[in-house]
XYZ file of C-alpha atoms in Angstrom:
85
model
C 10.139 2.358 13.663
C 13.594 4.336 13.086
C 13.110 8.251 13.066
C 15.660 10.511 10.871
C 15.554 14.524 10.422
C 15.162 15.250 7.029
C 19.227 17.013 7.236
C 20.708 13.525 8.026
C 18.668 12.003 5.241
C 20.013 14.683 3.296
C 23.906 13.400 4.619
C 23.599 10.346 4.899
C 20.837 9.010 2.169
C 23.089 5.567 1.143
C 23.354 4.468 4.522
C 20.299 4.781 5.137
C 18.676 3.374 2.363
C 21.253 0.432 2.926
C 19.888 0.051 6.558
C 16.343 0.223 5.281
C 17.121 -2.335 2.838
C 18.772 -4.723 5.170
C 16.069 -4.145 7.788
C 12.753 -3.604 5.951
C 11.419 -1.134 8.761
C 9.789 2.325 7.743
C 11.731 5.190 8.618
C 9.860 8.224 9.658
C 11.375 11.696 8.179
C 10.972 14.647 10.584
C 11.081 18.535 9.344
C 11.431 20.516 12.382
C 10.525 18.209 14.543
C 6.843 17.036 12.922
C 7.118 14.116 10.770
C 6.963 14.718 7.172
C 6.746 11.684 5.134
C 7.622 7.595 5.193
C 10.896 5.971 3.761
C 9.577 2.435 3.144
C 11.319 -0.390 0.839
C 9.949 -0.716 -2.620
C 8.271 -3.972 -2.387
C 6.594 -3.021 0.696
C 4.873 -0.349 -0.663
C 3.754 -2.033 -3.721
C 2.543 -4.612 -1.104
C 0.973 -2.081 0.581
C -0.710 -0.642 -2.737
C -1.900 -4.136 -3.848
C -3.673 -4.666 -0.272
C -5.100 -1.583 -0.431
C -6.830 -1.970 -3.637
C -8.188 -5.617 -2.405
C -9.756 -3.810 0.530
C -11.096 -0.755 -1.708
C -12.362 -4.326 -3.820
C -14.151 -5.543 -0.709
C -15.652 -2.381 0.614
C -17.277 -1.485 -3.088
C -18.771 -5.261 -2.729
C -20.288 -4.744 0.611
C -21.326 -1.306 -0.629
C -23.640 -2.752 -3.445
C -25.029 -5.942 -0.711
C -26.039 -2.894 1.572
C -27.675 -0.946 -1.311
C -29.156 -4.703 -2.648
C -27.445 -4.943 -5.889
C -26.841 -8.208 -6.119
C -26.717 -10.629 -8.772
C -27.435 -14.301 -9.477
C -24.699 -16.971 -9.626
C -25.563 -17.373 -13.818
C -24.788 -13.813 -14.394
C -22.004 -13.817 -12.252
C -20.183 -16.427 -13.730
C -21.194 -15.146 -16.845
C -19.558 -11.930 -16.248
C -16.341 -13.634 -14.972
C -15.939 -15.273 -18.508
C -14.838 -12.310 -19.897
C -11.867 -12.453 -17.506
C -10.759 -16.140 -17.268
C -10.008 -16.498 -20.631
């Protein structure tokens, strides 16, 4: 992973944009020496986003096994009608 202070992002923000462009590798932003925030390419973030919300998808449906709320295939697939059409 690249590391920039926040002053050369602040200089030189095309060039490195263009690098992270052409590279697709994070670049960590430094204030003072503690690292302040990601630089990541656009569709790696929403990539990131989307992947996220499948796992925050697969954690509620363990959730509700654990706590026993299931329900039967008929009502599932009864339920899922309402989105496949």
């Amino acid at each position: 992973m690249k590391v920039e202070l926040v002053t050369n992002l602040k200089r030189q923000a095309t060039k490195i944009l263009a690098d992270l462009h052409k590279s697709k590798e994070a670049v960590l932003i430094t204030e003072h020496g503690q690292p302040s925030a990601y630089l990541v390419d656009v569709q790696d973030y929403e990539f990131m986003q989307r992947r996220l919300a499948l796992l925050e998808g697969l954690s509620k449906g363990e959730r509700a096994i654990l706590e026993g709320k299931r329900t039967s295939h008929a009502q599932a697939k009864e339920r899922m009608q309402k989105w496949l059409k």
